[in-house]
Amino acid sequence: MLDQRVTLFEEKFDRVEASLARFERAVSEIALTNAKQADLHNVEIRVTELSLTGARQADLVKLQLDVAEMKGRISGLDARIAALPTTWTLHGVVFTTWALGSGILIFAMNFLKR
């Protein structure tokens, strides 16, 4: 008799555990859905805040013009940087000057010997 009661209790407890597991999944899904809805609501609030009025639209146009001007300056800057001599160019000029100077000096010494 006691064994039957324990078996019956275990069966009912297993059903309660299964119901709780389903309930827990449902609560998790509801929580995720509410979180997503809250995020969507926050995005909607931000979009309505950012709806452009006349002053904000003028600020946006000014910002776009500033960005375009900066892009123009940056494009000119990279051309200037590309025009600067590199280290190898400077070394080449120095060594070439030394070589020409040495050649002229050797030529002059040989010419004056005669």
PDB file of N, CA and C in Angstrom:
ATOM      1  N   MET A   1       0.816  -1.183   0.000  1.00  0.00           N
ATOM      2  CA  MET A   1       0.000   0.000   0.000  1.00  0.00           C
ATOM      3  C   MET A   1       0.870   1.262   0.000  1.00  0.00           C
ATOM      4  N   LEU A   2       1.882   1.249   0.825  1.00  0.00           N
ATOM      5  CA  LEU A   2       2.791   2.384   0.863  1.00  0.00           C
ATOM      6  C   LEU A   2       3.551   2.510  -0.449  1.00  0.00           C
ATOM      7  N   ASP A   3       3.934   1.358  -1.021  1.00  0.00           N
ATOM      8  CA  ASP A   3       4.639   1.382  -2.308  1.00  0.00           C
ATOM      9  C   ASP A   3       3.769   1.989  -3.407  1.00  0.00           C
ATOM     10  N   GLN A   4       2.481   1.666  -3.381  1.00  0.00           N
ATOM     11  CA  GLN A   4       1.573   2.232  -4.391  1.00  0.00           C
ATOM     12  C   GLN A   4       1.471   3.744  -4.227  1.00  0.00           C
ATOM     13  N   ARG A   5       1.385   4.202  -3.008  1.00  0.00           N
ATOM     14  CA  ARG A   5       1.296   5.646  -2.767  1.00  0.00           C
ATOM     15  C   ARG A   5       2.576   6.363  -3.228  1.00  0.00           C
ATOM     16  N   VAL A   6       3.722   5.756  -2.924  1.00  0.00           N
ATOM     17  CA  VAL A   6       4.998   6.355  -3.336  1.00  0.00           C
ATOM     18  C   VAL A   6       5.079   6.394  -4.853  1.00  0.00           C
ATOM     19  N   THR A   7       4.692   5.313  -5.514  1.00  0.00           N
ATOM     20  CA  THR A   7       4.717   5.267  -6.974  1.00  0.00           C
ATOM     21  C   THR A   7       3.785   6.317  -7.554  1.00  0.00           C
ATOM     22  N   LEU A   8       2.571   6.416  -7.022  1.00  0.00           N
ATOM     23  CA  LEU A   8       1.609   7.419  -7.478  1.00  0.00           C
ATOM     24  C   LEU A   8       2.147   8.831  -7.242  1.00  0.00           C
ATOM     25  N   PHE A   9       2.763   9.054  -6.080  1.00  0.00           N
ATOM     26  CA  PHE A   9       3.344  10.361  -5.777  1.00  0.00           C
ATOM     27  C   PHE A   9       4.475  10.692  -6.750  1.00  0.00           C
ATOM     28  N   GLU A  10       5.333   9.711  -7.062  1.00  0.00           N
ATOM     29  CA  GLU A  10       6.437   9.942  -7.993  1.00  0.00           C
ATOM     30  C   GLU A  10       5.919  10.284  -9.384  1.00  0.00           C
ATOM     31  N   GLU A  11       4.853   9.602  -9.829  1.00  0.00           N
ATOM     32  CA  GLU A  11       4.282   9.900 -11.136  1.00  0.00           C
ATOM     33  C   GLU A  11       3.732  11.322 -11.178  1.00  0.00           C
ATOM     34  N   LYS A  12       2.994  11.700 -10.124  1.00  0.00           N
ATOM     35  CA  LYS A  12       2.450  13.053 -10.082  1.00  0.00           C
ATOM     36  C   LYS A  12       3.572  14.092  -9.985  1.00  0.00           C
ATOM     37  N   PHE A  13       4.603  13.781  -9.217  1.00  0.00           N
ATOM     38  CA  PHE A  13       5.722  14.709  -9.096  1.00  0.00           C
ATOM     39  C   PHE A  13       6.440  14.872 -10.433  1.00  0.00           C
ATOM     40  N   ASP A  14       6.595  13.784 -11.194  1.00  0.00           N
ATOM     41  CA  ASP A  14       7.211  13.874 -12.517  1.00  0.00           C
ATOM     42  C   ASP A  14       6.386  14.767 -13.439  1.00  0.00           C
ATOM     43  N   ARG A  15       5.055  14.634 -13.362  1.00  0.00           N
ATOM     44  CA  ARG A  15       4.188  15.491 -14.178  1.00  0.00           C
ATOM     45  C   ARG A  15       4.319  16.958 -13.747  1.00  0.00           C
ATOM     46  N   VAL A  16       4.436  17.191 -12.435  1.00  0.00           N
ATOM     47  CA  VAL A  16       4.607  18.558 -11.950  1.00  0.00           C
ATOM     48  C   VAL A  16       5.937  19.124 -12.439  1.00  0.00           C
ATOM     49  N   GLU A  17       7.007  18.323 -12.399  1.00  0.00           N
ATOM     50  CA  GLU A  17       8.312  18.774 -12.896  1.00  0.00           C
ATOM     51  C   GLU A  17       8.248  19.108 -14.383  1.00  0.00           C
ATOM     52  N   ALA A  18       7.583  18.259 -15.170  1.00  0.00           N
ATOM     53  CA  ALA A  18       7.442  18.524 -16.602  1.00  0.00           C
ATOM     54  C   ALA A  18       6.655  19.812 -16.840  1.00  0.00           C
ATOM     55  N   SER A  19       5.598  19.998 -16.058  1.00  0.00           N
ATOM     56  CA  SER A  19       4.807  21.233 -16.181  1.00  0.00           C
ATOM     57  C   SER A  19       5.643  22.446 -15.815  1.00  0.00           C
ATOM     58  N   LEU A  20       6.451  22.350 -14.767  1.00  0.00           N
ATOM     59  CA  LEU A  20       7.306  23.462 -14.366  1.00  0.00           C
ATOM     60  C   LEU A  20       8.353  23.773 -15.443  1.00  0.00           C
ATOM     61  N   ALA A  21       8.894  22.744 -16.073  1.00  0.00           N
ATOM     62  CA  ALA A  21       9.877  22.961 -17.144  1.00  0.00           C
ATOM     63  C   ALA A  21       9.232  23.700 -18.312  1.00  0.00           C
ATOM     64  N   ARG A  22       8.003  23.272 -18.700  1.00  0.00           N
ATOM     65  CA  ARG A  22       7.291  23.976 -19.779  1.00  0.00           C
ATOM     66  C   ARG A  22       6.980  25.407 -19.369  1.00  0.00           C
ATOM     67  N   PHE A  23       6.582  25.587 -18.122  1.00  0.00           N
ATOM     68  CA  PHE A  23       6.263  26.915 -17.617  1.00  0.00           C
ATOM     69  C   PHE A  23       7.504  27.811 -17.633  1.00  0.00           C
ATOM     70  N   GLU A  24       8.650  27.248 -17.255  1.00  0.00           N
ATOM     71  CA  GLU A  24       9.898  28.008 -17.239  1.00  0.00           C
ATOM     72  C   GLU A  24      10.285  28.441 -18.654  1.00  0.00           C
ATOM     73  N   ARG A  25      10.144  27.563 -19.631  1.00  0.00           N
ATOM     74  CA  ARG A  25      10.416  27.930 -21.025  1.00  0.00           C
ATOM     75  C   ARG A  25       9.478  29.036 -21.494  1.00  0.00           C
ATOM     76  N   ALA A  26       8.204  28.914 -21.125  1.00  0.00           N
ATOM     77  CA  ALA A  26       7.237  29.940 -21.528  1.00  0.00           C
ATOM     78  C   ALA A  26       7.572  31.289 -20.893  1.00  0.00           C
ATOM     79  N   VAL A  27       7.956  31.280 -19.631  1.00  0.00           N
ATOM     80  CA  VAL A  27       8.324  32.531 -18.958  1.00  0.00           C
ATOM     81  C   VAL A  27       9.562  33.132 -19.615  1.00  0.00           C
ATOM     82  N   SER A  28      10.542  32.308 -19.977  1.00  0.00           N
ATOM     83  CA  SER A  28      11.750  32.805 -20.645  1.00  0.00           C
ATOM     84  C   SER A  28      11.405  33.446 -21.982  1.00  0.00           C
ATOM     85  N   GLU A  29      10.535  32.810 -22.744  1.00  0.00           N
ATOM     86  CA  GLU A  29      10.129  33.365 -24.034  1.00  0.00           C
ATOM     87  C   GLU A  29       9.394  34.690 -23.851  1.00  0.00           C
ATOM     88  N   ILE A  30       8.529  34.742 -22.842  1.00  0.00           N
ATOM     89  CA  ILE A  30       7.803  35.996 -22.576  1.00  0.00           C
ATOM     90  C   ILE A  30       8.777  37.096 -22.174  1.00  0.00           C
ATOM     91  N   ALA A  31       9.756  36.752 -21.343  1.00  0.00           N
ATOM     92  CA  ALA A  31      10.740  37.750 -20.921  1.00  0.00           C
ATOM     93  C   ALA A  31      11.528  38.265 -22.120  1.00  0.00           C
ATOM     94  N   LEU A  32      11.936  37.349 -23.031  1.00  0.00           N
ATOM     95  CA  LEU A  32      12.672  37.775 -24.227  1.00  0.00           C
ATOM     96  C   LEU A  32      11.806  38.661 -25.113  1.00  0.00           C
ATOM     97  N   THR A  33      10.555  38.279 -25.277  1.00  0.00           N
ATOM     98  CA  THR A  33       9.649  39.069 -26.107  1.00  0.00           C
ATOM     99  C   THR A  33       9.463  40.460 -25.515  1.00  0.00           C
ATOM    100  N   ASN A  34       9.278  40.537 -24.199  1.00  0.00           N
ATOM    101  CA  ASN A  34       9.121  41.839 -23.556  1.00  0.00           C
ATOM    102  C   ASN A  34      10.393  42.668 -23.684  1.00  0.00           C
ATOM    103  N   ALA A  35      11.561  42.019 -23.567  1.00  0.00           N
ATOM    104  CA  ALA A  35      12.819  42.749 -23.721  1.00  0.00           C
ATOM    105  C   ALA A  35      12.939  43.296 -25.138  1.00  0.00           C
ATOM    106  N   LYS A  36      12.581  42.474 -26.119  1.00  0.00           N
ATOM    107  CA  LYS A  36      12.647  42.937 -27.504  1.00  0.00           C
ATOM    108  C   LYS A  36      11.668  44.079 -27.734  1.00  0.00           C
ATOM    109  N   GLN A  37      10.483  43.990 -27.150  1.00  0.00           N
ATOM    110  CA  GLN A  37       9.509  45.064 -27.300  1.00  0.00           C
ATOM    111  C   GLN A  37       9.998  46.336 -26.616  1.00  0.00           C
ATOM    112  N   ALA A  38      10.653  46.183 -25.464  1.00  0.00           N
ATOM    113  CA  ALA A  38      11.195  47.358 -24.775  1.00  0.00           C
ATOM    114  C   ALA A  38      12.293  48.006 -25.621  1.00  0.00           C
ATOM    115  N   ASP A  39      13.158  47.175 -26.234  1.00  0.00           N
ATOM    116  CA  ASP A  39      14.197  47.717 -27.104  1.00  0.00           C
ATOM    117  C   ASP A  39      13.579  48.434 -28.292  1.00  0.00           C
ATOM    118  N   LEU A  40      12.557  47.826 -28.863  1.00  0.00           N
ATOM    119  CA  LEU A  40      11.887  48.445 -30.005  1.00  0.00           C
ATOM    120  C   LEU A  40      11.253  49.771 -29.590  1.00  0.00           C
ATOM    121  N   HIS A  41      10.675  49.800 -28.415  1.00  0.00           N
ATOM    122  CA  HIS A  41      10.068  51.036 -27.912  1.00  0.00           C
ATOM    123  C   HIS A  41      11.141  52.113 -27.720  1.00  0.00           C
ATOM    124  N   ASN A  42      12.308  51.739 -27.175  1.00  0.00           N
ATOM    125  CA  ASN A  42      13.404  52.697 -27.005  1.00  0.00           C
ATOM    126  C   ASN A  42      13.872  53.243 -28.348  1.00  0.00           C
ATOM    127  N   VAL A  43      13.953  52.370 -29.351  1.00  0.00           N
ATOM    128  CA  VAL A  43      14.360  52.807 -30.688  1.00  0.00           C
ATOM    129  C   VAL A  43      13.322  53.773 -31.264  1.00  0.00           C
ATOM    130  N   GLU A  44      12.058  53.466 -31.076  1.00  0.00           N
ATOM    131  CA  GLU A  44      11.006  54.361 -31.564  1.00  0.00           C
ATOM    132  C   GLU A  44      11.099  55.724 -30.888  1.00  0.00           C
ATOM    133  N   ILE A  45      11.378  55.733 -29.599  1.00  0.00           N
ATOM    134  CA  ILE A  45      11.513  57.005 -28.883  1.00  0.00           C
ATOM    135  C   ILE A  45      12.690  57.797 -29.439  1.00  0.00           C
ATOM    136  N   ARG A  46      13.810  57.123 -29.687  1.00  0.00           N
ATOM    137  CA  ARG A  46      14.983  57.819 -30.231  1.00  0.00           C
ATOM    138  C   ARG A  46      14.717  58.351 -31.627  1.00  0.00           C
ATOM    139  N   VAL A  47      13.999  57.584 -32.426  1.00  0.00           N
ATOM    140  CA  VAL A  47      13.693  58.052 -33.785  1.00  0.00           C
ATOM    141  C   VAL A  47      12.807  59.277 -33.731  1.00  0.00           C
ATOM    142  N   THR A  48      11.828  59.264 -32.841  1.00  0.00           N
ATOM    143  CA  THR A  48      10.962  60.441 -32.739  1.00  0.00           C
ATOM    144  C   THR A  48      11.738  61.637 -32.201  1.00  0.00           C
ATOM    145  N   GLU A  49      12.701  61.391 -31.297  1.00  0.00           N
ATOM    146  CA  GLU A  49      13.525  62.500 -30.803  1.00  0.00           C
ATOM    147  C   GLU A  49      14.393  63.066 -31.911  1.00  0.00           C
ATOM    148  N   LEU A  50      14.837  62.195 -32.804  1.00  0.00           N
ATOM    149  CA  LEU A  50      15.737  62.629 -33.868  1.00  0.00           C
ATOM    150  C   LEU A  50      15.007  63.128 -35.108  1.00  0.00           C
ATOM    151  N   SER A  51      13.685  63.157 -35.045  1.00  0.00           N
ATOM    152  CA  SER A  51      12.963  63.684 -36.199  1.00  0.00           C
ATOM    153  C   SER A  51      13.402  65.122 -36.404  1.00  0.00           C
ATOM    154  N   LEU A  52      13.786  65.402 -37.616  1.00  0.00           N
ATOM    155  CA  LEU A  52      14.470  66.663 -37.878  1.00  0.00           C
ATOM    156  C   LEU A  52      13.498  67.835 -37.943  1.00  0.00           C
ATOM    157  N   THR A  53      13.745  68.793 -37.081  1.00  0.00           N
ATOM    158  CA  THR A  53      13.024  70.056 -37.169  1.00  0.00           C
ATOM    159  C   THR A  53      13.868  70.980 -38.027  1.00  0.00           C
ATOM    160  N   GLY A  54      13.432  72.207 -38.214  1.00  0.00           N
ATOM    161  CA  GLY A  54      14.163  73.146 -39.056  1.00  0.00           C
ATOM    162  C   GLY A  54      15.578  73.396 -38.564  1.00  0.00           C
ATOM    163  N   ALA A  55      15.746  73.619 -37.258  1.00  0.00           N
ATOM    164  CA  ALA A  55      17.070  73.917 -36.706  1.00  0.00           C
ATOM    165  C   ALA A  55      17.976  72.707 -36.812  1.00  0.00           C
ATOM    166  N   ARG A  56      17.453  71.541 -36.500  1.00  0.00           N
ATOM    167  CA  ARG A  56      18.269  70.332 -36.575  1.00  0.00           C
ATOM    168  C   ARG A  56      18.653  70.023 -38.011  1.00  0.00           C
ATOM    169  N   GLN A  57      17.760  70.298 -38.932  1.00  0.00           N
ATOM    170  CA  GLN A  57      18.062  70.043 -40.333  1.00  0.00           C
ATOM    171  C   GLN A  57      19.170  70.983 -40.813  1.00  0.00           C
ATOM    172  N   ALA A  58      19.136  72.231 -40.356  1.00  0.00           N
ATOM    173  CA  ALA A  58      20.194  73.181 -40.708  1.00  0.00           C
ATOM    174  C   ALA A  58      21.526  72.726 -40.119  1.00  0.00           C
ATOM    175  N   ASP A  59      21.492  72.228 -38.884  1.00  0.00           N
ATOM    176  CA  ASP A  59      22.717  71.715 -38.268  1.00  0.00           C
ATOM    177  C   ASP A  59      23.256  70.517 -39.052  1.00  0.00           C
ATOM    178  N   LEU A  60      22.352  69.665 -39.508  1.00  0.00           N
ATOM    179  CA  LEU A  60      22.768  68.505 -40.283  1.00  0.00           C
ATOM    180  C   LEU A  60      23.398  68.926 -41.606  1.00  0.00           C
ATOM    181  N   VAL A  61      22.820  69.907 -42.272  1.00  0.00           N
ATOM    182  CA  VAL A  61      23.381  70.398 -43.534  1.00  0.00           C
ATOM    183  C   VAL A  61      24.758  70.994 -43.290  1.00  0.00           C
ATOM    184  N   LYS A  62      24.908  71.768 -42.201  1.00  0.00           N
ATOM    185  CA  LYS A  62      26.199  72.359 -41.865  1.00  0.00           C
ATOM    186  C   LYS A  62      27.230  71.270 -41.588  1.00  0.00           C
ATOM    187  N   LEU A  63      26.828  70.239 -40.874  1.00  0.00           N
ATOM    188  CA  LEU A  63      27.724  69.137 -40.584  1.00  0.00           C
ATOM    189  C   LEU A  63      28.153  68.434 -41.871  1.00  0.00           C
ATOM    190  N   GLN A  64      27.218  68.234 -42.796  1.00  0.00           N
ATOM    191  CA  GLN A  64      27.559  67.601 -44.067  1.00  0.00           C
ATOM    192  C   GLN A  64      28.551  68.444 -44.852  1.00  0.00           C
ATOM    193  N   LEU A  65      28.374  69.763 -44.831  1.00  0.00           N
ATOM    194  CA  LEU A  65      29.310  70.642 -45.526  1.00  0.00           C
ATOM    195  C   LEU A  65      30.699  70.582 -44.886  1.00  0.00           C
ATOM    196  N   ASP A  66      30.733  70.544 -43.555  1.00  0.00           N
ATOM    197  CA  ASP A  66      32.017  70.445 -42.859  1.00  0.00           C
ATOM    198  C   ASP A  66      32.728  69.141 -43.198  1.00  0.00           C
ATOM    199  N   VAL A  67      31.980  68.059 -43.249  1.00  0.00           N
ATOM    200  CA  VAL A  67      32.570  66.765 -43.585  1.00  0.00           C
ATOM    201  C   VAL A  67      33.096  66.777 -45.020  1.00  0.00           C
ATOM    202  N   ALA A  68      32.354  67.369 -45.943  1.00  0.00           N
ATOM    203  CA  ALA A  68      32.806  67.451 -47.329  1.00  0.00           C
ATOM    204  C   ALA A  68      34.081  68.292 -47.425  1.00  0.00           C
ATOM    205  N   GLU A  69      34.140  69.390 -46.675  1.00  0.00           N
ATOM    206  CA  GLU A  69      35.337  70.230 -46.688  1.00  0.00           C
ATOM    207  C   GLU A  69      36.541  69.466 -46.133  1.00  0.00           C
ATOM    208  N   MET A  70      36.332  68.725 -45.056  1.00  0.00           N
ATOM    209  CA  MET A  70      37.426  67.948 -44.471  1.00  0.00           C
ATOM    210  C   MET A  70      37.904  66.871 -45.425  1.00  0.00           C
ATOM    211  N   LYS A  71      36.991  66.249 -46.159  1.00  0.00           N
ATOM    212  CA  LYS A  71      37.393  65.246 -47.145  1.00  0.00           C
ATOM    213  C   LYS A  71      38.265  65.874 -48.221  1.00  0.00           C
ATOM    214  N   GLY A  72      37.920  67.082 -48.660  1.00  0.00           N
ATOM    215  CA  GLY A  72      38.720  67.778 -49.659  1.00  0.00           C
ATOM    216  C   GLY A  72      40.109  68.097 -49.148  1.00  0.00           C
ATOM    217  N   ARG A  73      40.183  68.547 -47.908  1.00  0.00           N
ATOM    218  CA  ARG A  73      41.492  68.857 -47.335  1.00  0.00           C
ATOM    219  C   ARG A  73      42.337  67.606 -47.177  1.00  0.00           C
ATOM    220  N   ILE A  74      41.724  66.527 -46.747  1.00  0.00           N
ATOM    221  CA  ILE A  74      42.470  65.284 -46.559  1.00  0.00           C
ATOM    222  C   ILE A  74      42.969  64.753 -47.897  1.00  0.00           C
ATOM    223  N   SER A  75      42.163  64.871 -48.945  1.00  0.00           N
ATOM    224  CA  SER A  75      42.618  64.388 -50.250  1.00  0.00           C
ATOM    225  C   SER A  75      43.800  65.211 -50.737  1.00  0.00           C
ATOM    226  N   GLY A  76      43.844  66.513 -50.434  1.00  0.00           N
ATOM    227  CA  GLY A  76      44.993  67.334 -50.792  1.00  0.00           C
ATOM    228  C   GLY A  76      46.201  67.010 -49.934  1.00  0.00           C
ATOM    229  N   LEU A  77      45.958  66.627 -48.686  1.00  0.00           N
ATOM    230  CA  LEU A  77      47.050  66.316 -47.771  1.00  0.00           C
ATOM    231  C   LEU A  77      47.798  65.062 -48.197  1.00  0.00           C
ATOM    232  N   ASP A  78      47.089  64.050 -48.653  1.00  0.00           N
ATOM    233  CA  ASP A  78      47.788  62.834 -49.063  1.00  0.00           C
ATOM    234  C   ASP A  78      48.650  63.076 -50.299  1.00  0.00           C
ATOM    235  N   ALA A  79      48.249  63.994 -51.173  1.00  0.00           N
ATOM    236  CA  ALA A  79      49.086  64.327 -52.328  1.00  0.00           C
ATOM    237  C   ALA A  79      50.350  65.049 -51.870  1.00  0.00           C
ATOM    238  N   ARG A  80      50.232  65.913 -50.876  1.00  0.00           N
ATOM    239  CA  ARG A  80      51.414  66.610 -50.360  1.00  0.00           C
ATOM    240  C   ARG A  80      52.374  65.638 -49.693  1.00  0.00           C
ATOM    241  N   ILE A  81      51.838  64.713 -48.925  1.00  0.00           N
ATOM    242  CA  ILE A  81      52.692  63.730 -48.260  1.00  0.00           C
ATOM    243  C   ILE A  81      53.386  62.856 -49.293  1.00  0.00           C
ATOM    244  N   ALA A  82      52.687  62.500 -50.352  1.00  0.00           N
ATOM    245  CA  ALA A  82      53.286  61.677 -51.399  1.00  0.00           C
ATOM    246  C   ALA A  82      54.404  62.434 -52.115  1.00  0.00           C
ATOM    247  N   ALA A  83      54.334  63.760 -52.153  1.00  0.00           N
ATOM    248  CA  ALA A  83      55.348  64.564 -52.835  1.00  0.00           C
ATOM    249  C   ALA A  83      56.613  64.751 -51.996  1.00  0.00           C
ATOM    250  N   LEU A  84      56.562  64.469 -50.704  1.00  0.00           N
ATOM    251  CA  LEU A  84      57.737  64.631 -49.853  1.00  0.00           C
ATOM    252  C   LEU A  84      58.797  63.604 -50.219  1.00  0.00           C
ATOM    253  N   PRO A  85      60.075  63.997 -50.165  1.00  0.00           N
ATOM    254  CA  PRO A  85      61.131  63.023 -50.486  1.00  0.00           C
ATOM    255  C   PRO A  85      61.238  61.974 -49.383  1.00  0.00           C
ATOM    256  N   THR A  86      61.548  60.775 -49.796  1.00  0.00           N
ATOM    257  CA  THR A  86      61.696  59.687 -48.833  1.00  0.00           C
ATOM    258  C   THR A  86      63.133  59.641 -48.341  1.00  0.00           C
ATOM    259  N   THR A  87      63.394  58.802 -47.394  1.00  0.00           N
ATOM    260  CA  THR A  87      64.749  58.646 -46.865  1.00  0.00           C
ATOM    261  C   THR A  87      65.699  58.174 -47.955  1.00  0.00           C
ATOM    262  N   TRP A  88      65.241  57.256 -48.793  1.00  0.00           N
ATOM    263  CA  TRP A  88      66.104  56.723 -49.851  1.00  0.00           C
ATOM    264  C   TRP A  88      66.413  57.796 -50.887  1.00  0.00           C
ATOM    265  N   THR A  89      65.456  58.669 -51.137  1.00  0.00           N
ATOM    266  CA  THR A  89      65.708  59.762 -52.072  1.00  0.00           C
ATOM    267  C   THR A  89      66.775  60.689 -51.517  1.00  0.00           C
ATOM    268  N   LEU A  90      66.669  61.034 -50.251  1.00  0.00           N
ATOM    269  CA  LEU A  90      67.669  61.906 -49.626  1.00  0.00           C
ATOM    270  C   LEU A  90      69.052  61.259 -49.610  1.00  0.00           C
ATOM    271  N   HIS A  91      69.104  59.976 -49.296  1.00  0.00           N
ATOM    272  CA  HIS A  91      70.395  59.276 -49.326  1.00  0.00           C
ATOM    273  C   HIS A  91      70.971  59.261 -50.734  1.00  0.00           C
ATOM    274  N   GLY A  92      70.125  59.038 -51.699  1.00  0.00           N
ATOM    275  CA  GLY A  92      70.591  59.037 -53.090  1.00  0.00           C
ATOM    276  C   GLY A  92      71.175  60.377 -53.494  1.00  0.00           C
ATOM    277  N   VAL A  93      70.536  61.463 -53.097  1.00  0.00           N
ATOM    278  CA  VAL A  93      71.048  62.800 -53.418  1.00  0.00           C
ATOM    279  C   VAL A  93      72.396  63.029 -52.740  1.00  0.00           C
ATOM    280  N   VAL A  94      72.511  62.649 -51.476  1.00  0.00           N
ATOM    281  CA  VAL A  94      73.766  62.852 -50.736  1.00  0.00           C
ATOM    282  C   VAL A  94      74.895  62.046 -51.367  1.00  0.00           C
ATOM    283  N   PHE A  95      74.652  60.770 -51.632  1.00  0.00           N
ATOM    284  CA  PHE A  95      75.719  59.931 -52.200  1.00  0.00           C
ATOM    285  C   PHE A  95      76.084  60.359 -53.619  1.00  0.00           C
ATOM    286  N   THR A  96      75.113  60.794 -54.380  1.00  0.00           N
ATOM    287  CA  THR A  96      75.397  61.286 -55.729  1.00  0.00           C
ATOM    288  C   THR A  96      76.251  62.543 -55.666  1.00  0.00           C
ATOM    289  N   THR A  97      75.934  63.445 -54.756  1.00  0.00           N
ATOM    290  CA  THR A  97      76.724  64.668 -54.591  1.00  0.00           C
ATOM    291  C   THR A  97      78.154  64.331 -54.191  1.00  0.00           C
ATOM    292  N   TRP A  98      78.291  63.397 -53.262  1.00  0.00           N
ATOM    293  CA  TRP A  98      79.637  62.993 -52.851  1.00  0.00           C
ATOM    294  C   TRP A  98      80.400  62.380 -54.023  1.00  0.00           C
ATOM    295  N   ALA A  99      79.725  61.547 -54.789  1.00  0.00           N
ATOM    296  CA  ALA A  99      80.387  60.897 -55.926  1.00  0.00           C
ATOM    297  C   ALA A  99      80.809  61.938 -56.962  1.00  0.00           C
ATOM    298  N   LEU A 100      79.923  62.895 -57.268  1.00  0.00           N
ATOM    299  CA  LEU A 100      80.281  63.943 -58.228  1.00  0.00           C
ATOM    300  C   LEU A 100      81.432  64.796 -57.703  1.00  0.00           C
ATOM    301  N   GLY A 101      81.370  65.135 -56.421  1.00  0.00           N
ATOM    302  CA  GLY A 101      82.456  65.920 -55.831  1.00  0.00           C
ATOM    303  C   GLY A 101      83.777  65.191 -55.877  1.00  0.00           C
ATOM    304  N   SER A 102      83.747  63.903 -55.558  1.00  0.00           N
ATOM    305  CA  SER A 102      84.975  63.106 -55.614  1.00  0.00           C
ATOM    306  C   SER A 102      85.490  63.022 -57.036  1.00  0.00           C
ATOM    307  N   GLY A 103      84.597  62.844 -57.989  1.00  0.00           N
ATOM    308  CA  GLY A 103      85.011  62.769 -59.397  1.00  0.00           C
ATOM    309  C   GLY A 103      85.631  64.067 -59.870  1.00  0.00           C
ATOM    310  N   ILE A 104      85.026  65.187 -59.499  1.00  0.00           N
ATOM    311  CA  ILE A 104      85.566  66.490 -59.897  1.00  0.00           C
ATOM    312  C   ILE A 104      86.930  66.701 -59.245  1.00  0.00           C
ATOM    313  N   LEU A 105      87.069  66.325 -57.972  1.00  0.00           N
ATOM    314  CA  LEU A 105      88.333  66.476 -57.266  1.00  0.00           C
ATOM    315  C   LEU A 105      89.424  65.623 -57.899  1.00  0.00           C
ATOM    316  N   ILE A 106      89.117  64.386 -58.239  1.00  0.00           N
ATOM    317  CA  ILE A 106      90.102  63.501 -58.881  1.00  0.00           C
ATOM    318  C   ILE A 106      90.487  64.058 -60.251  1.00  0.00           C
ATOM    319  N   PHE A 107      89.484  64.532 -61.003  1.00  0.00           N
ATOM    320  CA  PHE A 107      89.779  65.114 -62.316  1.00  0.00           C
ATOM    321  C   PHE A 107      90.682  66.333 -62.187  1.00  0.00           C
ATOM    322  N   ALA A 108      90.382  67.194 -61.214  1.00  0.00           N
ATOM    323  CA  ALA A 108      91.184  68.401 -61.033  1.00  0.00           C
ATOM    324  C   ALA A 108      92.606  68.064 -60.612  1.00  0.00           C
ATOM    325  N   MET A 109      92.773  67.073 -59.746  1.00  0.00           N
ATOM    326  CA  MET A 109      94.127  66.684 -59.306  1.00  0.00           C
ATOM    327  C   MET A 109      94.934  66.116 -60.470  1.00  0.00           C
ATOM    328  N   ASN A 110      94.297  65.327 -61.308  1.00  0.00           N
ATOM    329  CA  ASN A 110      94.994  64.763 -62.471  1.00  0.00           C
ATOM    330  C   ASN A 110      95.308  65.835 -63.483  1.00  0.00           C
ATOM    331  N   PHE A 111      94.431  66.800 -63.639  1.00  0.00           N
ATOM    332  CA  PHE A 111      94.642  67.864 -64.613  1.00  0.00           C
ATOM    333  C   PHE A 111      95.776  68.783 -64.189  1.00  0.00           C
ATOM    334  N   LEU A 112      95.874  69.052 -62.871  1.00  0.00           N
ATOM    335  CA  LEU A 112      96.890  69.959 -62.370  1.00  0.00           C
ATOM    336  C   LEU A 112      98.271  69.321 -62.298  1.00  0.00           C
ATOM    337  N   LYS A 113      98.369  67.992 -62.318  1.00  0.00           N
ATOM    338  CA  LYS A 113      99.641  67.288 -62.278  1.00  0.00           C
ATOM    339  C   LYS A 113     100.441  67.557 -63.529  1.00  0.00           C
ATOM    340  N   ARG A 114      99.849  67.682 -64.594  1.00  0.00           N
ATOM    341  CA  ARG A 114     100.567  67.762 -65.875  1.00  0.00           C
ATOM    342  C   ARG A 114     101.274  69.002 -66.035  1.00  0.00           C
TER     343      ARG A 114
END
